[in-house]
């Protein structure tokens, strides 16, 4: 039997770059995702660029952990004739009332979304914000409040103003701390009465694999990435401090991409490798939540000759203004073997996989919740979890039993962590509760939604919304506070 605390925040999650659209409306500037094309053929995103002097244009593969190679003087740019999924996305910009009504119909208590930084500061380094952008979110929050839905707002979910990348080199430049603090001040002041829960950087640990979309860093060196991470840590601490000054009742959380890593066998060498892989993510929570740079990372920086540029107050701020809760995404687990250390993830013989090769692991949430709670003793919120699959719309609905089965296991796993282990869990926001563009591939056909949106990988479709079978399932789960699965 599953059971949940009365205050449990059930809901769904999205991000502006994948959901909102309206890329050229309301005074919005370009963000890093606005120069990424879709990946219907290759399942890989391409970054388009232009040389402003010669006019030469082209595109380059965006590969995890691979250097981004742009020709000399070329800068990321939008090109005519290319399809950019973020420009329209599924058009929340014009459908927000309809979508929030659907969320309310399911009984959502919480609605995770991001504010598109480039809608508020089109180039990122302005002193005064774009009022039209702020008004758009005023309306969205008012609509959520109408249904008593709690917004959970990510301040930077792969939506760094593109100019901060081309003019400053992204988060590797310390100046971004000040720009982000200014942005945070505007948001906290404006929405202090409407938004209680904030997340600073979506999946901050992805700065290592995806420095361009995560931190606007075009240079993929260990040095630049370490510096970007440090600057983000300092910014996070300054934002928590600022929040305390403006309205201490608000809460600022970390957002971590986490997955349990298993050693392939009981060979201790496999377990050591699994520990090292898990630390790739845990380093970020050790600093942003724990308040300290762990020794294993300092040793690694020494070995690699990485030198951080820091200022006097940095470590004081990190120590004294940690995040107050941990939001995390968890979709799958990983398996590693010391015999094949070059393979990032092996197929786990005990688990099935999604159509995109992600291990479907019914226990990964309980494991993750325990790992993070044992380490930090702070409340946790599963802000992303779900199954990306190809759906077939038939007779106005989708019979997505596979998605229901995946989510049933997730809810069970969370209930076990709460009831068997005593973990403090604030809520669950199912990822992509309405179909949105995939972040990893730019596809529409990788759908996570409980609501189907009529749009294909090339941007064709009516954008009409349809309730899937999982819509009714989740509605019942929420109505019974997780007792009926
Ligand atoms: C997380 C991101 O990595 O996973 C989301 O925060 C993303 O933005 C989600 O959409 C699922 O990944 P994908 O590649 O299937 O969209």
Short mmCIF file of N, CA and C in Angstrom, two decimals, residues 78-233:
data_model
loop_
_atom_site.label_atom_id
_atom_site.label_comp_id
_atom_site.label_asym_id
_atom_site.label_seq_id
_atom_site.Cartn_x
_atom_site.Cartn_y
_atom_site.Cartn_z
N UNK A 78 21.24 32.16 -35.44
CA UNK A 78 20.05 31.61 -36.09
C UNK A 78 20.20 31.80 -37.60
N UNK A 79 19.96 30.74 -38.38
CA UNK A 79 20.11 30.82 -39.85
C UNK A 79 18.75 30.67 -40.52
N UNK A 80 18.60 31.33 -41.65
CA UNK A 80 17.34 31.19 -42.40
C UNK A 80 17.23 29.79 -42.98
N UNK A 81 16.01 29.28 -43.03
CA UNK A 81 15.79 27.99 -43.68
C UNK A 81 16.02 26.79 -42.76
N UNK A 82 16.49 27.01 -41.54
CA UNK A 82 16.68 25.89 -40.60
C UNK A 82 15.46 25.81 -39.68
N UNK A 83 15.23 24.63 -39.11
CA UNK A 83 14.12 24.50 -38.15
C UNK A 83 14.67 24.43 -36.72
N UNK A 84 14.20 25.35 -35.90
CA UNK A 84 14.64 25.42 -34.50
C UNK A 84 13.44 25.11 -33.61
N UNK A 85 13.41 23.94 -32.99
CA UNK A 85 12.22 23.55 -32.22
C UNK A 85 11.86 24.49 -31.08
N UNK A 86 12.84 25.20 -30.52
CA UNK A 86 12.51 26.05 -29.36
C UNK A 86 11.72 27.31 -29.77
N UNK A 87 11.77 27.68 -31.06
CA UNK A 87 11.16 28.97 -31.43
C UNK A 87 9.64 28.98 -31.24
N UNK A 88 9.03 27.87 -31.59
CA UNK A 88 7.59 27.76 -31.32
C UNK A 88 7.34 26.81 -30.16
N UNK A 89 8.21 25.82 -30.03
CA UNK A 89 8.01 24.72 -29.06
C UNK A 89 6.55 24.25 -29.16
N UNK A 90 5.83 24.10 -28.02
CA UNK A 90 4.41 23.74 -28.17
C UNK A 90 3.54 24.92 -27.77
N UNK A 91 4.18 26.10 -27.81
CA UNK A 91 3.46 27.37 -27.74
C UNK A 91 2.66 27.61 -26.45
N UNK A 92 3.30 27.32 -25.33
CA UNK A 92 2.70 27.69 -24.03
C UNK A 92 2.41 29.19 -24.02
N UNK A 93 3.25 29.94 -24.73
CA UNK A 93 3.12 31.41 -24.74
C UNK A 93 1.69 31.84 -25.09
N UNK A 94 1.07 31.09 -26.01
CA UNK A 94 -0.31 31.44 -26.38
C UNK A 94 -1.34 30.45 -25.84
N UNK A 95 -0.88 29.38 -25.19
CA UNK A 95 -1.84 28.35 -24.72
C UNK A 95 -1.85 28.24 -23.20
N UNK A 96 -1.23 29.19 -22.49
CA UNK A 96 -1.04 28.94 -21.05
C UNK A 96 -2.36 28.78 -20.29
N UNK A 97 -3.40 29.49 -20.72
CA UNK A 97 -4.66 29.35 -19.96
C UNK A 97 -5.24 27.95 -20.14
N UNK A 98 -5.23 27.49 -21.38
CA UNK A 98 -5.75 26.14 -21.68
C UNK A 98 -4.92 25.08 -20.94
N UNK A 99 -3.59 25.24 -20.96
CA UNK A 99 -2.73 24.23 -20.34
C UNK A 99 -2.88 24.22 -18.82
N UNK A 100 -2.97 25.38 -18.24
CA UNK A 100 -3.10 25.42 -16.77
C UNK A 100 -4.46 24.86 -16.36
N UNK A 101 -5.47 25.07 -17.21
CA UNK A 101 -6.78 24.47 -16.91
C UNK A 101 -6.68 22.95 -16.95
N UNK A 102 -5.90 22.40 -17.88
CA UNK A 102 -5.72 20.93 -17.94
C UNK A 102 -4.98 20.43 -16.69
N UNK A 103 -3.96 21.17 -16.29
CA UNK A 103 -3.21 20.79 -15.09
C UNK A 103 -4.16 20.81 -13.88
N UNK A 104 -4.99 21.83 -13.82
CA UNK A 104 -5.94 21.94 -12.69
C UNK A 104 -6.94 20.80 -12.72
N UNK A 105 -7.34 20.41 -13.92
CA UNK A 105 -8.30 19.30 -14.04
C UNK A 105 -7.70 18.01 -13.46
N UNK A 106 -6.39 17.84 -13.62
CA UNK A 106 -5.74 16.66 -13.04
C UNK A 106 -5.54 16.81 -11.53
N UNK A 107 -5.76 18.01 -11.03
CA UNK A 107 -5.62 18.23 -9.59
C UNK A 107 -4.23 18.64 -9.16
N UNK A 108 -3.42 19.15 -10.10
CA UNK A 108 -2.05 19.54 -9.75
C UNK A 108 -2.00 20.44 -8.52
N UNK A 109 -1.03 20.15 -7.68
CA UNK A 109 -0.77 21.03 -6.53
C UNK A 109 0.43 21.92 -6.86
N UNK A 110 1.29 21.43 -7.78
CA UNK A 110 2.49 22.19 -8.13
C UNK A 110 2.72 22.13 -9.64
N UNK A 111 3.32 23.20 -10.14
CA UNK A 111 3.55 23.32 -11.58
C UNK A 111 4.97 23.84 -11.76
N UNK A 112 5.86 22.95 -12.24
CA UNK A 112 7.24 23.40 -12.44
C UNK A 112 7.38 23.97 -13.85
N UNK A 113 7.97 25.12 -13.91
CA UNK A 113 8.21 25.80 -15.18
C UNK A 113 9.50 26.60 -15.02
N UNK A 114 10.02 27.10 -16.13
CA UNK A 114 11.17 28.00 -15.96
C UNK A 114 10.82 29.35 -16.52
N UNK A 115 11.47 30.35 -15.97
CA UNK A 115 11.38 31.68 -16.55
C UNK A 115 12.50 31.78 -17.57
N UNK A 116 12.15 32.23 -18.75
CA UNK A 116 13.15 32.35 -19.81
C UNK A 116 13.97 33.61 -19.54
N UNK A 117 15.17 33.41 -19.07
CA UNK A 117 16.05 34.53 -18.66
C UNK A 117 16.10 35.59 -19.77
N UNK A 118 16.18 35.13 -21.04
CA UNK A 118 16.29 36.08 -22.16
C UNK A 118 14.98 36.83 -22.44
N UNK A 119 13.90 36.41 -21.79
CA UNK A 119 12.65 37.18 -21.91
C UNK A 119 12.67 38.35 -20.92
N UNK A 120 13.43 38.21 -19.86
CA UNK A 120 13.50 39.26 -18.84
C UNK A 120 14.69 40.18 -19.11
N UNK A 121 15.82 39.58 -19.45
CA UNK A 121 17.00 40.36 -19.85
C UNK A 121 17.45 39.82 -21.21
N UNK A 122 16.98 40.47 -22.30
CA UNK A 122 17.20 39.90 -23.65
C UNK A 122 18.67 39.62 -23.96
N UNK A 123 19.57 40.45 -23.44
CA UNK A 123 21.00 40.17 -23.68
C UNK A 123 21.70 39.73 -22.41
N UNK A 124 21.02 39.76 -21.32
CA UNK A 124 21.58 39.25 -20.07
C UNK A 124 22.35 40.26 -19.25
N UNK A 125 22.92 41.28 -19.92
CA UNK A 125 23.77 42.21 -19.16
C UNK A 125 23.14 43.60 -19.01
N UNK A 126 21.86 43.75 -19.35
CA UNK A 126 21.20 45.04 -19.18
C UNK A 126 21.00 45.32 -17.69
N UNK A 127 20.79 46.61 -17.38
CA UNK A 127 20.51 46.92 -15.97
C UNK A 127 19.02 46.82 -15.66
N UNK A 128 18.20 47.21 -16.64
CA UNK A 128 16.75 47.17 -16.37
C UNK A 128 16.08 46.08 -17.20
N UNK A 129 15.08 45.44 -16.59
CA UNK A 129 14.44 44.29 -17.25
C UNK A 129 13.42 44.70 -18.31
N UNK A 130 13.04 43.71 -19.10
CA UNK A 130 12.01 43.89 -20.13
C UNK A 130 10.63 43.71 -19.49
N UNK A 131 9.92 44.81 -19.32
CA UNK A 131 8.64 44.79 -18.62
C UNK A 131 7.63 43.83 -19.27
N UNK A 132 7.66 43.75 -20.60
CA UNK A 132 6.71 42.87 -21.27
C UNK A 132 6.93 41.40 -20.88
N UNK A 133 8.18 41.05 -20.71
CA UNK A 133 8.49 39.68 -20.29
C UNK A 133 7.97 39.43 -18.87
N UNK A 134 8.19 40.38 -18.00
CA UNK A 134 7.71 40.22 -16.61
C UNK A 134 6.19 40.10 -16.57
N UNK A 135 5.52 40.88 -17.43
CA UNK A 135 4.04 40.85 -17.45
C UNK A 135 3.53 39.48 -17.88
N UNK A 136 4.24 38.86 -18.83
CA UNK A 136 3.80 37.53 -19.27
C UNK A 136 3.76 36.58 -18.07
N UNK A 137 4.82 36.59 -17.27
CA UNK A 137 4.85 35.67 -16.12
C UNK A 137 3.88 36.10 -15.02
N UNK A 138 3.60 37.41 -14.90
CA UNK A 138 2.55 37.86 -13.96
C UNK A 138 1.26 37.11 -14.28
N UNK A 139 0.97 37.07 -15.59
CA UNK A 139 -0.30 36.45 -16.01
C UNK A 139 -0.29 34.95 -15.77
N UNK A 140 0.84 34.32 -16.07
CA UNK A 140 0.93 32.87 -15.85
C UNK A 140 0.75 32.54 -14.36
N UNK A 141 1.42 33.29 -13.48
CA UNK A 141 1.32 33.01 -12.05
C UNK A 141 -0.09 33.29 -11.53
N UNK A 142 -0.72 34.32 -12.09
CA UNK A 142 -2.10 34.63 -11.66
C UNK A 142 -3.01 33.48 -12.04
N UNK A 143 -2.79 32.93 -13.21
CA UNK A 143 -3.61 31.81 -13.68
C UNK A 143 -3.39 30.59 -12.76
N UNK A 144 -2.15 30.33 -12.39
CA UNK A 144 -1.87 29.20 -11.49
C UNK A 144 -2.54 29.41 -10.14
N UNK A 145 -2.43 30.64 -9.63
CA UNK A 145 -3.04 30.96 -8.33
C UNK A 145 -4.55 30.79 -8.35
N UNK A 146 -5.15 31.10 -9.51
CA UNK A 146 -6.61 30.95 -9.65
C UNK A 146 -7.04 29.53 -9.29
N UNK A 147 -6.17 28.56 -9.60
CA UNK A 147 -6.49 27.15 -9.31
C UNK A 147 -5.75 26.64 -8.06
N UNK A 148 -5.17 27.54 -7.31
CA UNK A 148 -4.41 27.18 -6.10
C UNK A 148 -3.27 26.22 -6.41
N UNK A 149 -2.62 26.44 -7.53
CA UNK A 149 -1.46 25.61 -7.90
C UNK A 149 -0.19 26.39 -7.55
N UNK A 150 0.71 25.69 -6.88
CA UNK A 150 1.97 26.29 -6.41
C UNK A 150 2.99 26.29 -7.55
N UNK A 151 3.48 27.45 -7.98
CA UNK A 151 4.53 27.41 -9.00
C UNK A 151 5.87 26.98 -8.39
N UNK A 152 6.62 26.20 -9.14
CA UNK A 152 8.00 25.86 -8.78
C UNK A 152 8.82 26.35 -9.97
N UNK A 153 9.65 27.37 -9.74
CA UNK A 153 10.24 28.09 -10.87
C UNK A 153 11.75 27.88 -10.97
N UNK A 154 12.19 27.38 -12.12
CA UNK A 154 13.62 27.29 -12.39
C UNK A 154 14.07 28.61 -13.00
N UNK A 155 15.14 29.16 -12.47
CA UNK A 155 15.59 30.46 -12.97
C UNK A 155 16.45 30.34 -14.22
N UNK A 156 17.11 29.20 -14.37
CA UNK A 156 17.94 29.03 -15.56
C UNK A 156 17.90 27.57 -15.98
N UNK A 157 17.06 27.29 -16.97
CA UNK A 157 16.93 25.91 -17.47
C UNK A 157 17.35 25.93 -18.94
N UNK A 158 18.64 25.95 -19.18
CA UNK A 158 19.17 25.94 -20.55
C UNK A 158 18.68 27.16 -21.34
N UNK A 159 18.40 28.29 -20.65
CA UNK A 159 17.90 29.47 -21.36
C UNK A 159 18.79 30.68 -21.12
N UNK A 160 20.09 30.45 -21.11
CA UNK A 160 21.02 31.56 -20.89
C UNK A 160 20.97 32.48 -22.10
N UNK A 161 20.84 33.79 -21.89
CA UNK A 161 20.84 34.68 -23.06
C UNK A 161 22.08 34.42 -23.92
N UNK A 162 21.86 34.27 -25.21
CA UNK A 162 22.96 33.90 -26.12
C UNK A 162 24.10 34.91 -26.07
N UNK A 163 23.75 36.17 -25.86
CA UNK A 163 24.79 37.21 -25.81
C UNK A 163 25.77 36.97 -24.66
N UNK A 164 25.29 36.38 -23.59
CA UNK A 164 26.22 36.10 -22.48
C UNK A 164 27.25 35.05 -22.89
N UNK A 165 26.89 34.25 -23.86
CA UNK A 165 27.85 33.27 -24.39
C UNK A 165 28.80 33.96 -25.38
N UNK A 166 28.23 34.68 -26.35
CA UNK A 166 29.09 35.23 -27.42
C UNK A 166 29.93 36.42 -26.92
N UNK A 167 29.40 37.19 -25.98
CA UNK A 167 30.14 38.37 -25.51
C UNK A 167 31.08 38.07 -24.34
N UNK A 168 30.70 37.08 -23.51
CA UNK A 168 31.48 36.85 -22.27
C UNK A 168 32.04 35.44 -22.12
N UNK A 169 31.64 34.52 -22.99
CA UNK A 169 32.10 33.12 -22.81
C UNK A 169 31.31 32.38 -21.75
N UNK A 170 30.08 32.84 -21.48
CA UNK A 170 29.19 32.13 -20.56
C UNK A 170 29.70 32.15 -19.12
N UNK A 171 29.28 31.12 -18.36
CA UNK A 171 29.55 31.09 -16.93
C UNK A 171 31.03 30.97 -16.57
N UNK A 172 31.88 30.69 -17.56
CA UNK A 172 33.32 30.66 -17.26
C UNK A 172 33.80 32.06 -16.87
N UNK A 173 32.99 33.06 -17.20
CA UNK A 173 33.32 34.45 -16.87
C UNK A 173 32.62 34.87 -15.57
N UNK A 174 33.38 35.35 -14.65
CA UNK A 174 32.86 35.73 -13.34
C UNK A 174 31.80 36.83 -13.38
N UNK A 175 31.83 37.61 -14.46
CA UNK A 175 30.84 38.70 -14.57
C UNK A 175 29.40 38.16 -14.53
N UNK A 176 29.24 36.89 -14.90
CA UNK A 176 27.87 36.36 -14.94
C UNK A 176 27.25 36.29 -13.55
N UNK A 177 28.08 36.24 -12.52
CA UNK A 177 27.53 36.19 -11.15
C UNK A 177 26.68 37.44 -10.91
N UNK A 178 27.24 38.58 -11.29
CA UNK A 178 26.52 39.84 -11.08
C UNK A 178 25.26 39.92 -11.94
N UNK A 179 25.37 39.46 -13.19
CA UNK A 179 24.18 39.51 -14.07
C UNK A 179 23.07 38.62 -13.51
N UNK A 180 23.47 37.46 -13.00
CA UNK A 180 22.47 36.52 -12.49
C UNK A 180 21.85 37.07 -11.21
N UNK A 181 22.65 37.71 -10.40
CA UNK A 181 22.13 38.27 -9.14
C UNK A 181 21.12 39.38 -9.45
N UNK A 182 21.43 40.16 -10.46
CA UNK A 182 20.51 41.22 -10.86
C UNK A 182 19.18 40.63 -11.34
N UNK A 183 19.29 39.57 -12.14
CA UNK A 183 18.11 38.85 -12.65
C UNK A 183 17.30 38.29 -11.46
N UNK A 184 18.01 37.67 -10.51
CA UNK A 184 17.33 37.08 -9.35
C UNK A 184 16.63 38.17 -8.52
N UNK A 185 17.30 39.32 -8.40
CA UNK A 185 16.70 40.41 -7.62
C UNK A 185 15.37 40.84 -8.24
N UNK A 186 15.37 40.95 -9.55
CA UNK A 186 14.14 41.36 -10.26
C UNK A 186 13.04 40.31 -10.02
N UNK A 187 13.39 39.03 -10.16
CA UNK A 187 12.37 37.98 -10.00
C UNK A 187 11.85 37.93 -8.56
N UNK A 188 12.76 37.95 -7.60
CA UNK A 188 12.34 37.84 -6.19
C UNK A 188 11.47 39.03 -5.79
N UNK A 189 11.83 40.21 -6.29
CA UNK A 189 11.07 41.39 -5.89
C UNK A 189 9.68 41.35 -6.53
N UNK A 190 9.65 41.03 -7.79
CA UNK A 190 8.38 41.05 -8.53
C UNK A 190 7.43 39.93 -8.09
N UNK A 191 7.99 38.73 -7.85
CA UNK A 191 7.11 37.58 -7.63
C UNK A 191 7.13 37.07 -6.18
N UNK A 192 7.62 37.91 -5.30
CA UNK A 192 7.76 37.51 -3.91
C UNK A 192 6.43 37.02 -3.29
N UNK A 193 5.32 37.57 -3.76
CA UNK A 193 4.04 37.15 -3.18
C UNK A 193 3.38 36.00 -3.93
N UNK A 194 3.95 35.62 -5.04
CA UNK A 194 3.29 34.59 -5.86
C UNK A 194 4.09 33.30 -5.96
N UNK A 195 5.40 33.38 -5.85
CA UNK A 195 6.21 32.17 -6.02
C UNK A 195 6.98 31.90 -4.73
N UNK A 196 6.78 30.70 -4.19
CA UNK A 196 7.50 30.35 -2.96
C UNK A 196 8.75 29.51 -3.28
N UNK A 197 8.63 28.61 -4.25
CA UNK A 197 9.71 27.65 -4.50
C UNK A 197 10.50 27.99 -5.76
N UNK A 198 11.81 28.10 -5.59
CA UNK A 198 12.71 28.45 -6.70
C UNK A 198 13.82 27.42 -6.84
N UNK A 199 14.24 27.20 -8.07
CA UNK A 199 15.43 26.38 -8.33
C UNK A 199 16.39 27.28 -9.11
N UNK A 200 17.66 27.24 -8.78
CA UNK A 200 18.60 28.14 -9.48
C UNK A 200 18.94 27.59 -10.87
N UNK A 201 19.81 26.59 -10.94
CA UNK A 201 20.28 26.11 -12.25
C UNK A 201 19.79 24.69 -12.49
N UNK A 202 19.08 24.50 -13.60
CA UNK A 202 18.63 23.14 -13.91
C UNK A 202 19.84 22.22 -14.11
N UNK A 203 19.81 21.06 -13.45
CA UNK A 203 20.83 20.03 -13.63
C UNK A 203 22.24 20.63 -13.70
N UNK A 204 22.60 21.33 -12.65
CA UNK A 204 23.89 22.04 -12.63
C UNK A 204 25.06 21.11 -12.98
N UNK A 205 24.95 19.84 -12.61
CA UNK A 205 26.05 18.92 -12.89
C UNK A 205 26.22 18.62 -14.39
N UNK A 206 25.23 18.97 -15.19
CA UNK A 206 25.37 18.77 -16.63
C UNK A 206 26.32 19.77 -17.28
N UNK A 207 26.82 20.71 -16.48
CA UNK A 207 27.82 21.64 -17.01
C UNK A 207 29.05 20.87 -17.52
N UNK A 208 29.27 19.70 -16.96
CA UNK A 208 30.45 18.92 -17.37
C UNK A 208 30.24 18.31 -18.77
N UNK A 209 29.07 17.74 -19.00
CA UNK A 209 28.83 17.08 -20.29
C UNK A 209 28.31 18.03 -21.35
N UNK A 210 27.58 19.07 -20.92
CA UNK A 210 26.93 19.97 -21.87
C UNK A 210 27.20 21.43 -21.50
N UNK A 211 28.47 21.84 -21.52
CA UNK A 211 28.76 23.22 -21.06
C UNK A 211 28.06 24.30 -21.87
N UNK A 212 27.76 24.02 -23.14
CA UNK A 212 27.12 25.08 -23.94
C UNK A 212 25.68 25.30 -23.49
N UNK A 213 24.86 24.25 -23.46
CA UNK A 213 23.46 24.52 -23.12
C UNK A 213 23.26 24.75 -21.61
N UNK A 214 24.14 24.18 -20.82
CA UNK A 214 23.95 24.29 -19.37
C UNK A 214 24.52 25.60 -18.83
N UNK A 215 25.61 26.07 -19.45
CA UNK A 215 26.29 27.24 -18.87
C UNK A 215 26.73 28.26 -19.92
N UNK A 216 26.31 28.06 -21.16
CA UNK A 216 26.68 29.02 -22.21
C UNK A 216 28.17 29.08 -22.45
N UNK A 217 28.88 28.00 -22.08
CA UNK A 217 30.34 27.99 -22.24
C UNK A 217 30.68 27.30 -23.57
N UNK A 218 31.25 28.05 -24.52
CA UNK A 218 31.56 27.40 -25.79
C UNK A 218 32.84 26.58 -25.74
N UNK A 219 33.67 26.86 -24.72
CA UNK A 219 34.96 26.17 -24.63
C UNK A 219 34.83 24.94 -23.74
N UNK A 220 35.15 23.76 -24.27
CA UNK A 220 34.94 22.53 -23.52
C UNK A 220 36.23 22.07 -22.84
N UNK A 221 36.90 22.93 -22.08
CA UNK A 221 38.11 22.46 -21.39
C UNK A 221 37.78 22.22 -19.93
N UNK A 222 38.53 21.32 -19.28
CA UNK A 222 38.30 21.03 -17.86
C UNK A 222 38.41 22.32 -17.04
N UNK A 223 39.38 23.16 -17.43
CA UNK A 223 39.61 24.41 -16.70
C UNK A 223 38.37 25.32 -16.79
N UNK A 224 37.86 25.52 -18.02
CA UNK A 224 36.72 26.42 -18.21
C UNK A 224 35.48 25.88 -17.49
N UNK A 225 35.31 24.56 -17.54
CA UNK A 225 34.13 23.96 -16.91
C UNK A 225 34.21 24.08 -15.38
N UNK A 226 35.39 23.84 -14.83
CA UNK A 226 35.55 23.95 -13.37
C UNK A 226 35.29 25.40 -12.93
N UNK A 227 35.79 26.34 -13.72
CA UNK A 227 35.60 27.75 -13.37
C UNK A 227 34.11 28.12 -13.47
N UNK A 228 33.45 27.62 -14.53
CA UNK A 228 32.02 27.91 -14.70
C UNK A 228 31.24 27.36 -13.49
N UNK A 229 31.56 26.14 -13.10
CA UNK A 229 30.86 25.53 -11.95
C UNK A 229 31.08 26.39 -10.71
N UNK A 230 32.32 26.82 -10.49
CA UNK A 230 32.60 27.63 -9.31
C UNK A 230 31.78 28.93 -9.34
N UNK A 231 31.76 29.59 -10.48
CA UNK A 231 31.01 30.84 -10.57
C UNK A 231 29.52 30.61 -10.31
N UNK A 232 29.02 29.48 -10.78
CA UNK A 232 27.61 29.16 -10.52
C UNK A 232 27.37 28.88 -9.03
N UNK A 233 28.31 28.24 -8.37
CA UNK A 233 28.17 28.00 -6.92
C UNK A 233 28.09 29.33 -6.16
#
